[in-house]
Amino acid sequence: MGLYRDQHSLIPVADLPQPFRSTFHFRMNNCGPWNRWVFVVVVVNENDAVVGLTNFDLNIDDEKEEEAFVSARHCSASSSSFGDVVVGENEEEIVLFVYCRYFNSLQSECFSGCFLSDINMVISAPTASGKTVLFELCILRLMSKFLSSEGKFNHIKGTLKTIYIAPSKALVQEKLRDWCMKFHSLAIKCLEMTGDNESYKAKNIQEADIILTTPEKFDAVTRHGARNGDLSFFSDIALVLIDEVHFLNDPRGATLEAIISRIKMLSRISEMRSSPLAYVRFLAVSATIPNIQDIAEWLSVPAQGIKRFGEEMRPVQLTTKVFGYAPAKNDFLFERVNFWPFTFFILVILTAFRTLFLVRKKVKSFEQLILFSNFLVCFIAISSSYKSWEYITDILMQYSRGKSALIFCSTRKGALESAQCLSQIAMSLGYSNPFIKSIEQQQKLKEASLSFTDKQMQSCIIHGVGYHNGGLCMKDRNLVEGLFLKGDLQILCTTNTLAHGINLPAHTVVVKSTQYFNREKGLYMEYELSMVLQVHLYENLLNGCEMVESQLLSCAMEHLTAEIVQLIISDISLAIEWLKCSYLYVRIKKNPENYGIERGIPHKCLEKHMQEICVKKIKELSEHGMIWTDDDGFLLKPLEPGILMTKFYLKFNTMKLIVNAPGSCSVEDVLRIISHSEELSWIQLRRNEKKLLNDVNSDKEGRLRFHVLSENGKRKKRIQTREEKIFVLANDCLTGDPLVHDLSLNQDMNSICMSGCRIAKCIKQCFIYRKNYKGTITSTLLAKCLHHRLWENSPYLLKQLPGIGMVTAKALYSAGINSFKSLGAADPRKIEIITGRKYPFGNHVKESLLLLPPKVEIKMEEAECKKAGKLKLIVTLNRTCLSATSTKHHYADMLVGSDEDNMILFHEKMRYSTA
């Protein structure tokens, strides 16, 4: 047997599991010559499967459009892992529909390493070169361990786990859809672990064979109990797939580095010696990068596991052209978006973007393949003026040739505004709209627009322009992706979400601006002017000359604490070993200057410096009460503040603010701590926001509970800092009826409420640990308010119920229905009349009251106490109502404290159900 590699060479695969000894005939579309080796996985029944390569020698009838059908006899199959199975008239006759394709040279080169061995691998290759197949080969290699010597597939759920890690939720969800379809017939269970999916339970994780996740989510889930049994699934991890590993160079890459280092550390402990984790395998793929050897060293990849492919792997070779244009006369237009008032360049690249686009076309020749996959990229530094968008429209018309185009913007707001500008231009052109090619396309877009929940998207889509960013709901994201894939939507404005490997093929791509927004620093980071003028930067990015550096050092404190909390690190020697497991350790030896160390320092001194870094950070953690160390500073144990910092995923500087907070904190004090937190430091105060924020803080109608004050105690007339902006936005949001409706400010407001709620919960737990009664009460109240985005005495409390928005809440309030009690007493028909809603809206609103926690009656009485000077209280809790329809569990904290002494006397967390 052999695998097709190219026209002249074969790879021997004699040690593959034996395929069926039957003649299989497959339906194959557009696969080219048939006398080749095809990779096949066939499921016989629930327990039996065959994995292997088969040589097909089929006679092709050209008149049948390259489709061939033959029967497969003497087997009883239920389905194929890559397609459907149709049973013929004869019970013994099966026709298998298998999505067959040939391995390209990259896949053939990597096949033996991926499927015929268990070595760690790192592969660097350009986009669209077919790297995803390598992941699937490694998964099949792992699953083949369930094959018996007789070829039976004895699968045991969740005992050999694969962890797939990608930088974005969109990429995770794309792979989830693909692999659920491909591996379903093998009963391989896939589980999404991202912020969009919080419904999984411990049982789901235990039974999952493939866990698809982002670095942050996997880090958050595995920060507690990986060693003490709470997360026993860790021992079942046998394969770790890292997509877009060059993401290490991003500020968020520190989290990826930390979780891989955690897996490496856990695989070395004695308790894991007999588990799959002890022999965990790593496969990392990336775009073209120059220092692939460093990543290989970090992942312990042998020489034969390092595969680097250049631009020759692209379906179409790169062609570069440079154009220039005159800048706007009004420099302020450029200043408004932080662009330099100089002449800018447009860099045009022809390449290919993902092979999925090619599959949808009837490609008869290589010339046609080039025609279909020509891909134009324009790097443009422009202002957001209407005139400049006319210029971009001209570029799109000239180079996209009526085909699909992506426009990358640095922010969500930029993506929305770009789509609105282009749709306005398209609307002004009327029947000459370049983005609508036919009446049929226009009708499809009109029908699709009605399905979107986003009103602004509806108005853009009908003109052939859409936008895609993380602010869209999942339904709208899927809709716009589907329209773009089908070719019904020609222009899609997006953020860098789609740049992380999302499979949306396009003919033309415009990269708007020469800046990007760095969320960690809260700034637009602009490239050096000389580099832009000489186009060196873009050459570096495109040709893979940008070195991948570690980002761990800046947040090592948080990740080091997390490992101590998990008991993975219990002394200083293990802390140093953890640091040596990191990518930071590899790069600091190669490029010490990047990490604040002089170049040319001897290796021994460098080792000593690394130890000093570790000791210094541990000492600082100890000084602030995060961990305990012995007198020698050798033994390490977590303390409650460090445990809370890890649990709530907070930054060290934020935790220092919490630890130093006075025990008698008011709600306003807690809100100010949140405003100064490092989690929200990425939020910036923009010039065009100041007037609106000043008006909100002036609060002429008396809406706000708290205000930004000047030194004389009066309300500040000018908002001047990021912290003041956050404080004003939080207060405006908690009124229930905010004045702020700007897209960017709304996104900031959403982040403030989400992160603020998490920080407030941590503050509450910290005060409970310190037994501060007043601080616990105020932080508990603020956490609930931020969660529901309402003050506890807001007139719009009914907004908490599903189906009641601001308009409905205001109508009910005007009619005197402003509490759950008054709503429960109201007639359903009266509710419908007041709100202008149709039947059975009133019934649904009344039913939603059953989902609320049951009312609890508290009774306190004094009891006789034998101890002198002591008071004994008996507290009795009684539910006043029961629900027979809901079994939802609710949680409550019971606090008994002394207001005078600011001391918690008793605390207990309770769980009770509504049934």
Short mmCIF file of N, CA, C and O in Angstrom, two decimals, residues 665-735:
data_model
loop_
_atom_site.label_atom_id
_atom_site.label_comp_id
_atom_site.label_asym_id
_atom_site.label_seq_id
_atom_site.Cartn_x
_atom_site.Cartn_y
_atom_site.Cartn_z
N CYS A 665 -16.15 49.67 53.53
CA CYS A 665 -16.36 50.22 52.18
C CYS A 665 -17.84 50.48 51.91
O CYS A 665 -18.69 49.63 52.20
N SER A 666 -18.13 51.62 51.32
CA SER A 666 -19.48 51.91 50.85
C SER A 666 -19.63 51.40 49.42
O SER A 666 -18.65 50.99 48.79
N VAL A 667 -20.85 51.46 48.88
CA VAL A 667 -21.08 51.06 47.49
C VAL A 667 -20.25 51.93 46.55
O VAL A 667 -19.66 51.44 45.58
N GLU A 668 -20.17 53.21 46.86
CA GLU A 668 -19.38 54.13 46.03
C GLU A 668 -17.91 53.77 46.07
O GLU A 668 -17.22 53.80 45.03
N ASP A 669 -17.40 53.36 47.22
CA ASP A 669 -15.99 52.98 47.34
C ASP A 669 -15.69 51.74 46.49
O ASP A 669 -14.65 51.67 45.82
N VAL A 670 -16.60 50.78 46.55
CA VAL A 670 -16.41 49.54 45.77
C VAL A 670 -16.44 49.86 44.28
O VAL A 670 -15.65 49.32 43.50
N LEU A 671 -17.33 50.75 43.88
CA LEU A 671 -17.43 51.13 42.48
C LEU A 671 -16.15 51.84 42.01
O LEU A 671 -15.72 51.68 40.86
N ARG A 672 -15.54 52.60 42.89
CA ARG A 672 -14.28 53.28 42.53
C ARG A 672 -13.13 52.28 42.41
O ARG A 672 -12.23 52.45 41.58
N ILE A 673 -13.13 51.24 43.24
CA ILE A 673 -12.12 50.18 43.10
C ILE A 673 -12.24 49.54 41.73
O ILE A 673 -11.24 49.30 41.03
N ILE A 674 -13.47 49.27 41.32
CA ILE A 674 -13.71 48.67 40.01
C ILE A 674 -13.23 49.60 38.90
O ILE A 674 -12.62 49.16 37.91
N SER A 675 -13.48 50.89 39.06
CA SER A 675 -13.07 51.87 38.05
C SER A 675 -11.56 51.94 37.87
O SER A 675 -11.07 52.26 36.79
N HIS A 676 -10.82 51.62 38.93
CA HIS A 676 -9.35 51.67 38.87
C HIS A 676 -8.74 50.29 38.61
O HIS A 676 -7.51 50.15 38.63
N SER A 677 -9.55 49.29 38.36
CA SER A 677 -9.04 47.93 38.17
C SER A 677 -8.27 47.81 36.86
O SER A 677 -8.55 48.50 35.87
N GLU A 678 -7.31 46.91 36.86
CA GLU A 678 -6.48 46.70 35.66
C GLU A 678 -7.26 45.97 34.57
O GLU A 678 -6.94 46.07 33.40
N GLU A 679 -8.32 45.23 34.96
CA GLU A 679 -9.13 44.52 33.98
C GLU A 679 -9.80 45.48 33.00
O GLU A 679 -10.13 45.10 31.87
N LEU A 680 -10.03 46.73 33.43
CA LEU A 680 -10.68 47.73 32.58
C LEU A 680 -9.72 48.80 32.09
O LEU A 680 -10.14 49.81 31.54
N SER A 681 -8.42 48.56 32.25
CA SER A 681 -7.43 49.57 31.87
C SER A 681 -7.34 49.76 30.37
O SER A 681 -6.79 50.75 29.89
N TRP A 682 -7.89 48.81 29.59
CA TRP A 682 -7.85 48.93 28.13
C TRP A 682 -8.85 49.97 27.62
O TRP A 682 -8.72 50.47 26.50
N ILE A 683 -9.84 50.31 28.45
CA ILE A 683 -10.82 51.32 28.04
C ILE A 683 -10.14 52.68 28.01
O ILE A 683 -9.48 53.07 28.96
N GLN A 684 -10.33 53.40 26.93
CA GLN A 684 -9.69 54.69 26.79
C GLN A 684 -10.73 55.80 26.72
O GLN A 684 -11.88 55.57 26.34
N LEU A 685 -10.32 56.99 27.11
CA LEU A 685 -11.17 58.18 27.03
C LEU A 685 -10.91 58.86 25.69
O LEU A 685 -9.84 59.42 25.47
N ARG A 686 -11.90 58.80 24.80
CA ARG A 686 -11.75 59.39 23.48
C ARG A 686 -12.22 60.84 23.49
O ARG A 686 -13.14 61.22 24.23
N ARG A 687 -11.61 61.62 22.63
CA ARG A 687 -11.92 63.04 22.58
C ARG A 687 -13.39 63.29 22.27
O ARG A 687 -14.03 64.16 22.86
N ASN A 688 -13.95 62.53 21.32
CA ASN A 688 -15.33 62.78 20.89
C ASN A 688 -16.37 62.30 21.91
O ASN A 688 -17.57 62.49 21.71
N GLU A 689 -15.93 61.68 23.00
CA GLU A 689 -16.85 61.20 24.02
C GLU A 689 -17.02 62.18 25.18
O GLU A 689 -17.96 62.07 25.97
N LYS A 690 -16.11 63.13 25.29
CA LYS A 690 -16.05 63.97 26.50
C LYS A 690 -17.32 64.79 26.72
O LYS A 690 -17.81 64.90 27.84
N LYS A 691 -17.85 65.36 25.66
CA LYS A 691 -19.03 66.21 25.81
C LYS A 691 -20.21 65.41 26.38
O LYS A 691 -20.89 65.85 27.31
N LEU A 692 -20.45 64.23 25.81
CA LEU A 692 -21.55 63.39 26.29
C LEU A 692 -21.35 62.98 27.74
O LEU A 692 -22.27 63.04 28.56
N LEU A 693 -20.12 62.58 28.09
CA LEU A 693 -19.83 62.17 29.47
C LEU A 693 -19.97 63.34 30.44
O LEU A 693 -20.45 63.17 31.57
N ASN A 694 -19.56 64.52 30.01
CA ASN A 694 -19.73 65.72 30.85
C ASN A 694 -21.21 66.00 31.12
O ASN A 694 -21.60 66.33 32.24
N ASP A 695 -22.03 65.84 30.07
CA ASP A 695 -23.47 66.07 30.22
C ASP A 695 -24.10 65.05 31.17
O ASP A 695 -24.96 65.39 31.99
N VAL A 696 -23.66 63.79 31.06
CA VAL A 696 -24.20 62.75 31.94
C VAL A 696 -23.83 63.03 33.38
O VAL A 696 -24.66 62.92 34.30
N ASN A 697 -22.59 63.42 33.64
CA ASN A 697 -22.13 63.67 35.01
C ASN A 697 -22.77 64.92 35.61
O ASN A 697 -22.95 65.00 36.83
N SER A 698 -23.11 65.89 34.77
CA SER A 698 -23.77 67.10 35.30
C SER A 698 -25.13 66.76 35.88
O SER A 698 -25.59 67.39 36.84
N ASP A 699 -25.81 65.76 35.30
CA ASP A 699 -27.01 65.15 35.90
C ASP A 699 -28.04 66.19 36.35
O ASP A 699 -28.42 66.24 37.53
N LYS A 700 -28.52 66.97 35.43
CA LYS A 700 -29.49 68.01 35.77
C LYS A 700 -30.82 67.43 36.22
O LYS A 700 -31.58 68.08 36.96
N GLU A 701 -31.13 66.19 35.80
CA GLU A 701 -32.40 65.57 36.16
C GLU A 701 -32.31 64.74 37.44
O GLU A 701 -33.31 64.16 37.88
N GLY A 702 -31.12 64.64 38.01
CA GLY A 702 -30.96 63.88 39.26
C GLY A 702 -31.11 62.38 39.09
O GLY A 702 -31.63 61.69 39.98
N ARG A 703 -30.63 61.84 37.99
CA ARG A 703 -30.78 60.41 37.71
C ARG A 703 -29.72 59.57 38.41
O ARG A 703 -29.99 58.44 38.82
N LEU A 704 -28.50 60.07 38.50
CA LEU A 704 -27.36 59.28 38.98
C LEU A 704 -27.32 59.21 40.50
O LEU A 704 -27.67 60.16 41.20
N ARG A 705 -26.84 58.08 41.00
CA ARG A 705 -26.67 57.93 42.45
C ARG A 705 -25.36 58.55 42.90
O ARG A 705 -25.28 59.15 43.97
N PHE A 706 -24.31 58.38 42.10
CA PHE A 706 -23.00 58.94 42.43
C PHE A 706 -22.48 59.75 41.25
O PHE A 706 -22.87 59.54 40.10
N HIS A 707 -21.57 60.68 41.56
CA HIS A 707 -21.02 61.56 40.53
C HIS A 707 -19.51 61.67 40.69
O HIS A 707 -18.96 61.41 41.76
N VAL A 708 -18.86 62.04 39.60
CA VAL A 708 -17.43 62.38 39.67
C VAL A 708 -17.33 63.77 40.25
O VAL A 708 -17.90 64.72 39.72
N LEU A 709 -16.59 63.90 41.36
CA LEU A 709 -16.51 65.16 42.09
C LEU A 709 -15.12 65.77 41.97
O LEU A 709 -14.12 65.06 41.84
N SER A 710 -15.08 67.09 42.04
CA SER A 710 -13.81 67.80 42.06
C SER A 710 -13.33 67.91 43.50
O SER A 710 -13.99 67.43 44.44
N GLU A 711 -12.18 68.55 43.72
CA GLU A 711 -11.60 68.64 45.07
C GLU A 711 -12.49 69.42 46.03
O GLU A 711 -12.47 69.18 47.24
N ASN A 712 -13.30 70.34 45.53
CA ASN A 712 -14.17 71.11 46.40
C ASN A 712 -15.50 70.42 46.68
O ASN A 712 -16.40 71.00 47.30
N GLY A 713 -15.65 69.19 46.20
CA GLY A 713 -16.85 68.43 46.48
C GLY A 713 -17.98 68.64 45.50
O GLY A 713 -19.04 68.02 45.63
N LYS A 714 -17.80 69.51 44.52
CA LYS A 714 -18.83 69.76 43.52
C LYS A 714 -18.63 68.84 42.32
O LYS A 714 -17.55 68.31 42.10
N ARG A 715 -19.72 68.66 41.57
CA ARG A 715 -19.64 67.80 40.40
C ARG A 715 -18.65 68.37 39.37
O ARG A 715 -18.71 69.55 39.05
N LYS A 716 -17.82 67.48 38.88
CA LYS A 716 -16.82 67.89 37.92
C LYS A 716 -17.47 68.25 36.59
O LYS A 716 -18.34 67.53 36.10
N LYS A 717 -17.04 69.35 36.00
CA LYS A 717 -17.60 69.77 34.72
C LYS A 717 -16.95 69.07 33.54
O LYS A 717 -17.55 68.96 32.47
N ARG A 718 -15.72 68.58 33.75
CA ARG A 718 -14.99 67.93 32.67
C ARG A 718 -14.45 66.56 33.11
O ARG A 718 -13.73 66.48 34.10
N ILE A 719 -14.82 65.55 32.37
CA ILE A 719 -14.29 64.21 32.61
C ILE A 719 -12.92 64.14 31.93
O ILE A 719 -12.80 64.39 30.73
N GLN A 720 -11.88 63.78 32.69
CA GLN A 720 -10.51 63.90 32.18
C GLN A 720 -9.72 62.60 32.17
O GLN A 720 -8.66 62.54 31.56
N THR A 721 -10.21 61.57 32.86
CA THR A 721 -9.42 60.32 32.94
C THR A 721 -10.28 59.12 32.58
O THR A 721 -11.52 59.18 32.58
N ARG A 722 -9.59 58.04 32.30
CA ARG A 722 -10.26 56.76 32.01
C ARG A 722 -11.10 56.31 33.20
O ARG A 722 -12.24 55.84 33.04
N GLU A 723 -10.56 56.43 34.41
CA GLU A 723 -11.28 55.98 35.62
C GLU A 723 -12.57 56.77 35.81
O GLU A 723 -13.60 56.20 36.21
N GLU A 724 -12.53 58.06 35.53
CA GLU A 724 -13.74 58.88 35.65
C GLU A 724 -14.78 58.47 34.61
O GLU A 724 -15.98 58.44 34.90
N LYS A 725 -14.33 58.16 33.41
CA LYS A 725 -15.25 57.70 32.37
C LYS A 725 -15.94 56.41 32.80
O LYS A 725 -17.18 56.28 32.66
N ILE A 726 -15.19 55.46 33.33
CA ILE A 726 -15.76 54.19 33.77
C ILE A 726 -16.79 54.42 34.88
O ILE A 726 -17.87 53.82 34.89
N PHE A 727 -16.46 55.29 35.82
CA PHE A 727 -17.35 55.58 36.95
C PHE A 727 -18.67 56.18 36.45
O PHE A 727 -19.75 55.80 36.91
N VAL A 728 -18.60 57.12 35.50
CA VAL A 728 -19.80 57.75 34.96
C VAL A 728 -20.64 56.75 34.18
O VAL A 728 -21.88 56.68 34.33
N LEU A 729 -20.00 55.94 33.33
CA LEU A 729 -20.73 54.96 32.53
C LEU A 729 -21.43 53.93 33.42
O LEU A 729 -22.58 53.54 33.14
N ALA A 730 -20.77 53.48 34.49
CA ALA A 730 -21.38 52.51 35.40
C ALA A 730 -22.62 53.11 36.06
O ALA A 730 -23.67 52.45 36.16
N ASN A 731 -22.51 54.34 36.52
CA ASN A 731 -23.66 54.99 37.16
C ASN A 731 -24.80 55.20 36.17
O ASN A 731 -25.98 55.03 36.52
N ASP A 732 -24.48 55.59 34.96
CA ASP A 732 -25.51 55.81 33.94
C ASP A 732 -26.23 54.50 33.60
O ASP A 732 -27.45 54.46 33.48
N CYS A 733 -25.46 53.42 33.49
CA CYS A 733 -26.04 52.12 33.17
C CYS A 733 -26.97 51.63 34.27
O CYS A 733 -28.05 51.10 33.99
N LEU A 734 -26.59 51.83 35.53
CA LEU A 734 -27.35 51.29 36.66
C LEU A 734 -28.66 52.04 36.90
O LEU A 734 -29.49 51.58 37.69
N THR A 735 -28.87 53.16 36.25
CA THR A 735 -30.18 53.82 36.34
C THR A 735 -31.26 52.99 35.67
O THR A 735 -32.45 53.15 35.95
#
